[in-house]
Short mmCIF file of C-alpha atoms in Angstrom, two decimals:
data_model
loop_
_atom_site.label_atom_id
_atom_site.label_comp_id
_atom_site.label_asym_id
_atom_site.label_seq_id
_atom_site.Cartn_x
_atom_site.Cartn_y
_atom_site.Cartn_z
CA UNK A 80 0.00 0.00 0.00
CA UNK A 81 2.93 2.35 0.61
CA UNK A 82 4.21 2.33 -2.97
CA UNK A 83 4.47 5.76 -4.60
CA UNK A 84 2.51 5.02 -7.77
CA UNK A 85 -1.14 5.91 -7.18
CA UNK A 86 -4.07 3.64 -7.89
CA UNK A 87 -7.80 3.40 -7.34
CA UNK A 88 -7.50 0.07 -5.54
CA UNK A 89 -5.04 1.51 -3.04
CA UNK A 90 -7.28 4.51 -2.46
CA UNK A 91 -10.32 2.34 -1.83
CA UNK A 92 -8.41 0.02 0.51
CA UNK A 93 -6.94 2.87 2.55
CA UNK A 94 -10.33 4.58 2.78
CA UNK A 95 -11.91 1.33 3.96
CA UNK A 96 -9.24 0.76 6.62
CA UNK A 97 -9.39 4.33 7.93
CA UNK A 98 -13.18 4.35 8.11
CA UNK A 99 -13.12 0.98 9.90
CA UNK A 100 -10.84 2.47 12.54
CA UNK A 101 -13.13 5.46 13.01
CA UNK A 102 -16.15 3.14 13.15
CA UNK A 103 -14.59 0.97 15.85
CA UNK A 104 -13.86 3.96 18.05
CA UNK A 105 -17.20 5.63 17.37
CA UNK A 106 -19.10 2.40 18.02
CA UNK A 107 -17.72 2.19 21.54
CA UNK A 108 -18.72 5.77 22.27
CA UNK A 109 -22.24 5.32 20.90
CA UNK A 110 -22.75 2.18 22.99
CA UNK A 111 -21.89 4.19 26.10
CA UNK A 112 -24.24 7.01 25.12
CA UNK A 113 -27.02 4.54 24.29
CA UNK A 114 -26.83 3.18 27.83
CA UNK A 115 -27.47 6.74 29.01
CA UNK A 116 -30.38 7.16 26.56
CA UNK A 117 -28.49 9.98 24.84
CA UNK A 118 -28.97 8.28 21.47
CA UNK A 119 -31.52 5.70 20.38
CA UNK A 120 -30.91 2.30 18.77
CA UNK A 121 -32.25 3.38 15.38
CA UNK A 122 -29.99 6.43 15.31
CA UNK A 123 -27.00 4.35 16.41
CA UNK A 124 -27.65 1.79 13.69
CA UNK A 125 -27.95 4.50 11.04
CA UNK A 126 -24.68 6.12 12.09
CA UNK A 127 -22.73 2.86 12.19
CA UNK A 128 -24.09 1.76 8.81
CA UNK A 129 -23.29 5.10 7.21
CA UNK A 130 -19.71 5.44 8.43
CA UNK A 131 -18.88 2.01 6.99
CA UNK A 132 -19.87 3.08 3.47
CA UNK A 133 -17.38 4.54 0.95
CA UNK A 134 -19.88 7.37 0.47
CA UNK A 135 -19.77 8.30 4.17
CA UNK A 136 -19.77 12.12 4.33
CA UNK A 137 -16.61 13.69 5.80
CA UNK A 138 -18.86 15.53 8.24
CA UNK A 139 -19.31 12.27 10.14
CA UNK A 140 -15.62 12.20 11.03
CA UNK A 141 -15.65 15.93 11.85
CA UNK A 142 -18.60 15.38 14.19
CA UNK A 143 -16.82 12.39 15.75
CA UNK A 144 -13.76 14.60 16.37
CA UNK A 145 -15.98 17.24 17.96
CA UNK A 146 -17.64 14.58 20.09
CA UNK A 147 -14.33 13.33 21.47
CA UNK A 148 -13.23 16.88 22.27
CA UNK A 149 -16.55 17.65 23.97
CA UNK A 150 -16.32 14.48 26.07
CA UNK A 151 -12.85 15.39 27.31
CA UNK A 152 -14.03 18.94 27.97
CA UNK A 153 -17.09 17.68 29.85
CA UNK A 154 -19.31 19.86 27.63
CA UNK A 155 -22.75 18.24 27.64
CA UNK A 156 -24.39 20.60 25.17
CA UNK A 157 -21.57 20.11 22.66
CA UNK A 158 -21.78 16.34 23.11
CA UNK A 159 -25.48 16.38 22.25
CA UNK A 160 -24.90 18.71 19.29
CA UNK A 161 -22.23 16.38 17.90
CA UNK A 162 -24.49 13.35 18.31
CA UNK A 163 -27.22 15.21 16.41
CA UNK A 164 -24.72 16.12 13.69
CA UNK A 165 -23.67 12.48 13.36
CA UNK A 166 -27.26 11.36 12.91
CA UNK A 167 -27.95 14.18 10.44
CA UNK A 168 -24.89 13.26 8.36
CA UNK A 169 -25.75 9.56 8.44
CA UNK A 170 -29.27 10.16 7.18
CA UNK A 171 -28.38 12.45 4.29
CA UNK A 172 -28.73 10.81 0.87
CA UNK A 173 -25.36 9.46 -0.29
CA UNK A 174 -23.62 11.62 -2.87
CA UNK A 175 -22.97 9.63 -6.06
CA UNK A 176 -19.73 11.51 -6.70
CA UNK A 177 -17.59 14.18 -5.09
CA UNK A 178 -19.69 16.82 -3.33
CA UNK A 179 -18.89 20.52 -3.70
CA UNK A 180 -19.58 22.88 -0.80
CA UNK A 181 -18.32 25.87 1.14
CA UNK A 182 -18.02 26.62 4.85
CA UNK A 183 -21.76 26.86 5.50
CA UNK A 184 -24.08 24.60 7.44
CA UNK A 185 -26.67 24.55 4.65
CA UNK A 186 -24.55 22.05 2.73
CA UNK A 187 -22.34 20.60 5.45
CA UNK A 188 -24.95 20.06 8.16
CA UNK A 189 -25.86 21.61 11.54
CA UNK A 190 -22.84 23.10 13.29
CA UNK A 191 -20.45 21.58 10.78
CA UNK A 192 -19.06 24.80 9.31
CA UNK A 193 -17.63 25.74 12.71
CA UNK A 194 -16.26 22.22 13.23
CA UNK A 195 -14.61 22.18 9.81
CA UNK A 196 -13.08 25.60 10.39
CA UNK A 197 -11.70 24.59 13.79
CA UNK A 198 -10.15 21.42 12.38
CA UNK A 199 -8.70 22.94 9.21
CA UNK A 200 -7.63 26.27 10.75
CA UNK A 201 -5.96 24.91 13.89
CA UNK A 202 -2.74 26.96 14.08
CA UNK A 203 -3.30 30.24 15.99
CA UNK A 204 0.17 31.40 14.95
CA UNK A 205 -0.74 31.12 11.26
CA UNK A 206 -4.49 31.59 10.77
CA UNK A 207 -5.76 30.85 7.28
CA UNK A 208 -7.76 34.07 6.86
CA UNK A 209 -10.61 32.49 4.91
CA UNK A 210 -14.34 33.03 4.41
CA UNK A 211 -17.01 30.98 2.62
CA UNK A 212 -17.10 31.20 -1.16
CA UNK A 213 -20.12 32.76 -2.85
CA UNK A 214 -22.57 30.40 -4.61
CA UNK A 215 -21.29 31.52 -8.01
CA UNK A 216 -17.77 30.76 -6.85
CA UNK A 217 -18.73 27.27 -5.72
CA UNK A 218 -20.38 26.67 -9.09
CA UNK A 219 -17.27 27.85 -10.94
CA UNK A 220 -14.99 25.79 -8.71
CA UNK A 221 -17.17 22.73 -9.18
CA UNK A 222 -16.98 23.04 -12.96
CA UNK A 223 -13.21 23.50 -12.79
CA UNK A 224 -12.77 20.47 -10.52
CA UNK A 225 -14.84 18.32 -12.88
CA UNK A 226 -12.73 19.53 -15.80
CA UNK A 227 -9.51 18.75 -13.92
CA UNK A 228 -10.71 15.27 -13.00
CA UNK A 229 -11.74 14.62 -16.59
CA UNK A 230 -8.25 15.70 -17.66
CA UNK A 231 -6.70 13.24 -15.21
CA UNK A 232 -9.15 10.51 -16.25
CA UNK A 233 -7.73 10.84 -19.75
CA UNK A 234 -4.03 11.32 -18.99
CA UNK A 235 -3.46 9.65 -15.61
CA UNK A 236 -6.39 7.33 -14.79
CA UNK A 237 -4.48 5.70 -11.95
CA UNK A 238 -4.15 9.10 -10.25
CA UNK A 239 -7.72 10.22 -10.91
CA UNK A 240 -8.96 6.85 -9.66
CA UNK A 241 -7.10 7.26 -6.40
CA UNK A 242 -8.30 10.84 -5.98
CA UNK A 243 -11.90 9.75 -6.52
CA UNK A 244 -11.47 6.90 -4.02
CA UNK A 245 -10.10 9.17 -1.30
CA UNK A 246 -12.10 12.34 -1.91
CA UNK A 247 -15.78 12.74 -1.07
CA UNK A 248 -15.99 16.51 -0.70
CA UNK A 249 -14.26 19.68 -1.89
CA UNK A 250 -14.92 22.72 0.29
CA UNK A 251 -14.26 25.98 -1.56
CA UNK A 252 -13.27 29.15 0.31
CA UNK A 253 -11.64 32.47 -0.49
CA UNK A 254 -8.98 34.56 1.23
CA UNK A 255 -9.69 37.82 3.01
CA UNK A 256 -6.21 39.06 3.87
CA UNK A 257 -2.54 38.22 3.97
CA UNK A 258 0.44 38.49 1.65
CA UNK A 259 -0.51 37.05 -1.76
CA UNK A 260 2.82 35.19 -1.78
CA UNK A 261 1.76 33.32 1.36
CA UNK A 262 -1.94 33.08 0.57
CA UNK A 263 -3.65 29.90 1.67
CA UNK A 264 -4.01 27.47 -1.22
CA UNK A 265 -5.50 24.29 0.19
CA UNK A 266 -5.57 21.93 3.13
CA UNK A 267 -6.53 18.45 4.21
CA UNK A 268 -6.72 17.10 7.75
CA UNK A 269 -7.16 13.57 9.03
CA UNK A 270 -10.14 14.47 11.23
CA UNK A 271 -12.15 15.61 8.23
CA UNK A 272 -11.30 12.44 6.33
CA UNK A 273 -12.51 12.54 2.75
CA UNK A 274 -12.58 16.34 2.40
CA UNK A 275 -10.16 18.97 1.16
CA UNK A 276 -10.31 22.73 1.53
CA UNK A 277 -9.38 24.75 -1.58
CA UNK A 278 -8.98 28.49 -2.06
CA UNK A 279 -10.83 29.42 -5.25
CA UNK A 280 -8.50 32.36 -5.86
CA UNK A 281 -5.58 29.95 -6.21
CA UNK A 282 -7.29 27.71 -8.79
CA UNK A 283 -7.25 29.70 -12.05
CA UNK A 284 -7.39 26.77 -14.48
CA UNK A 285 -7.82 23.02 -14.82
CA UNK A 286 -4.08 22.32 -14.77
CA UNK A 287 -3.65 24.06 -11.42
CA UNK A 288 -6.74 22.33 -10.07
CA UNK A 289 -5.39 18.93 -11.13
CA UNK A 290 -2.14 19.66 -9.29
CA UNK A 291 -4.06 20.83 -6.21
CA UNK A 292 -6.14 17.66 -6.08
CA UNK A 293 -3.01 15.52 -6.42
CA UNK A 294 -1.32 17.65 -3.74
CA UNK A 295 -4.06 17.56 -1.12
CA UNK A 296 -4.87 13.88 -1.56
CA UNK A 297 -1.15 13.24 -1.12
CA UNK A 298 -1.49 14.69 2.37
CA UNK A 299 -4.55 12.49 2.87
CA UNK A 300 -2.55 9.42 1.89
CA UNK A 301 0.19 10.12 4.41
CA UNK A 302 -2.34 10.89 7.15
CA UNK A 303 -4.19 7.69 6.35
CA UNK A 304 -1.01 5.62 6.43
CA UNK A 305 -0.24 6.88 9.95
CA UNK A 306 -3.87 7.27 11.12
CA UNK A 307 -3.18 10.94 11.74
CA UNK A 308 0.03 10.42 13.69
CA UNK A 309 3.32 12.16 12.82
CA UNK A 310 5.70 10.64 10.30
CA UNK A 311 8.67 11.68 12.42
CA UNK A 312 9.79 11.74 16.04
CA UNK A 313 11.14 15.31 15.86
CA UNK A 314 9.87 17.78 18.45
CA UNK A 315 6.85 19.59 16.93
CA UNK A 316 8.17 22.84 18.42
CA UNK A 317 11.30 22.73 16.25
CA UNK A 318 11.05 24.56 12.93
CA UNK A 319 12.77 23.99 9.58
CA UNK A 320 12.79 25.52 6.11
CA UNK A 321 9.85 24.37 4.00
CA UNK A 322 10.00 23.71 0.23
CA UNK A 323 6.45 25.04 -0.21
CA UNK A 324 6.06 27.83 2.35
CA UNK A 325 8.04 30.90 3.35
CA UNK A 326 7.54 30.32 7.08
CA UNK A 327 9.52 27.59 8.88
CA UNK A 328 7.50 24.46 9.65
CA UNK A 329 7.72 21.43 11.95
CA UNK A 330 9.57 18.45 10.48
CA UNK A 331 6.35 16.49 10.01
CA UNK A 332 5.14 19.32 7.78
CA UNK A 333 8.43 19.34 5.87
CA UNK A 334 8.14 15.62 5.15
CA UNK A 335 4.53 16.07 4.03
CA UNK A 336 5.46 19.02 1.79
CA UNK A 337 8.38 17.20 0.22
CA UNK A 338 6.27 14.10 -0.46
CA UNK A 339 3.42 16.02 -2.08
CA UNK A 340 5.92 17.93 -4.22
CA UNK A 341 6.94 14.57 -5.68
CA UNK A 342 3.27 13.72 -6.20
CA UNK A 343 2.67 16.98 -8.09
CA UNK A 344 5.73 16.16 -10.18
CA UNK A 345 4.18 12.77 -10.96
CA UNK A 346 0.91 14.43 -11.92
CA UNK A 347 2.58 16.81 -14.36
CA UNK A 348 4.87 14.14 -15.77
CA UNK A 349 1.86 11.98 -16.62
CA UNK A 350 0.01 14.93 -18.14
CA UNK A 351 3.01 15.85 -20.27
CA UNK A 352 3.32 12.26 -21.48
CA UNK A 353 -0.23 12.46 -22.85
CA UNK A 354 -1.81 14.47 -25.64
CA UNK A 355 -4.39 15.96 -23.27
CA UNK A 356 -2.78 19.40 -22.79
CA UNK A 357 -2.97 22.35 -25.14
CA UNK A 358 0.15 24.32 -26.05
CA UNK A 359 -0.20 26.86 -23.23
CA UNK A 360 -0.83 24.16 -20.63
CA UNK A 361 2.13 22.14 -21.91
CA UNK A 362 4.42 25.14 -21.49
CA UNK A 363 3.10 25.80 -17.98
CA UNK A 364 3.43 22.15 -17.00
CA UNK A 365 7.02 21.98 -18.25
CA UNK A 366 7.99 25.01 -16.18
CA UNK A 367 6.21 23.74 -13.08
CA UNK A 368 7.76 20.29 -13.44
CA UNK A 369 11.21 21.84 -13.07
CA UNK A 370 9.99 23.92 -10.13
CA UNK A 371 8.67 20.84 -8.33
CA UNK A 372 11.92 18.98 -8.93
CA UNK A 373 13.89 21.85 -7.42
CA UNK A 374 11.51 22.13 -4.46
CA UNK A 375 11.75 18.40 -3.83
CA UNK A 376 15.54 18.64 -3.76
CA UNK A 377 15.37 21.49 -1.26
CA UNK A 378 12.94 19.62 0.95
CA UNK A 379 14.91 16.39 0.72
CA UNK A 380 18.07 18.14 1.88
CA UNK A 381 16.27 19.30 5.03
CA UNK A 382 14.69 15.89 5.57
CA UNK A 383 17.99 14.06 5.16
CA UNK A 384 19.72 16.45 7.54
CA UNK A 385 17.16 16.52 10.33
CA UNK A 386 14.27 14.03 10.06
CA UNK A 387 13.99 11.24 12.62
CA UNK A 388 11.44 9.01 10.92
CA UNK A 389 9.03 6.64 12.58
CA UNK A 390 9.07 3.18 10.93
CA UNK A 391 5.86 3.87 8.98
CA UNK A 392 7.09 7.37 8.12
CA UNK A 393 10.29 5.97 6.65
CA UNK A 394 8.38 3.32 4.71
CA UNK A 395 5.93 5.90 3.33
CA UNK A 396 8.54 8.48 2.33
CA UNK A 397 11.16 6.18 0.78
CA UNK A 398 9.11 5.43 -2.38
CA UNK A 399 8.81 9.17 -3.12
CA UNK A 400 12.58 9.51 -2.80
CA UNK A 401 13.08 6.54 -5.14
CA UNK A 402 10.62 7.93 -7.68
CA UNK A 403 12.32 11.31 -7.83
CA UNK A 404 15.79 9.73 -7.98
CA UNK A 405 14.74 8.03 -11.19
CA UNK A 406 13.50 11.18 -12.92
CA UNK A 407 15.63 12.65 -15.73
CA UNK A 408 17.40 15.93 -15.13
#
């Protein structure tokens, strides 16, 4: 499962394993709440059936994360709200394909916009500075994402298959402040499994969108491999130069960034090997391919100098190193 080359089968297997882990933990909690009459048997059955399905909405995991936090905080009202959100998510009709949304409860479910924001925007030292996208923006982003996936279906079906297996929801937002050079582009977090957050302002065309989807699902892969745990044993307080950001990052973030740089390189390499790009896109992809190769080298130098990998972290990162070592140039 840890090989670098993507594939739909790997994506489906990882998704199944991760959801089974969440289901096992959630099942124990719901049994305890059922004994207290906080949730009924029908609601419990619906939740457990839904979270086991590949179409399980990411909001179920976000509500589970909120539930655990509320339990530890002894916050009864929040516990009940999270239980209600779980039932609501479980009883929503399954989406046949990837769902497109923004940070609003109307699409995500009761209280979910705040939960998503708290989970995605969890670094007080570097807030994302985002707001919900307008309906017209969501429509435009949805069309662009479909176009990007169709492009990958044609040129890199193994990558598009994996993306479709891992991704259930794209949440579009826009920036409100900050230096454009450091503007938020996208994010994925383990506790909103199956969703990615994308800044519409950073997705001008289908080529960029295809890279972004490869990028963010690369983070999802690594998080799934470790079940949300770090890839390294380095102190999270220590900071190092990042290949993708101007601000220093913890080593776990450096490893993630270096890995997804290789994945974006793979995406562009496959696109360039096809006849799916027009002349302008081919020129852009060629330039970006070289940029990703340079960024990977910069990240790898930091990783080699400082990373103290966990066993699974080493096993997950090594195939990306091997892939890039075999690239020409």
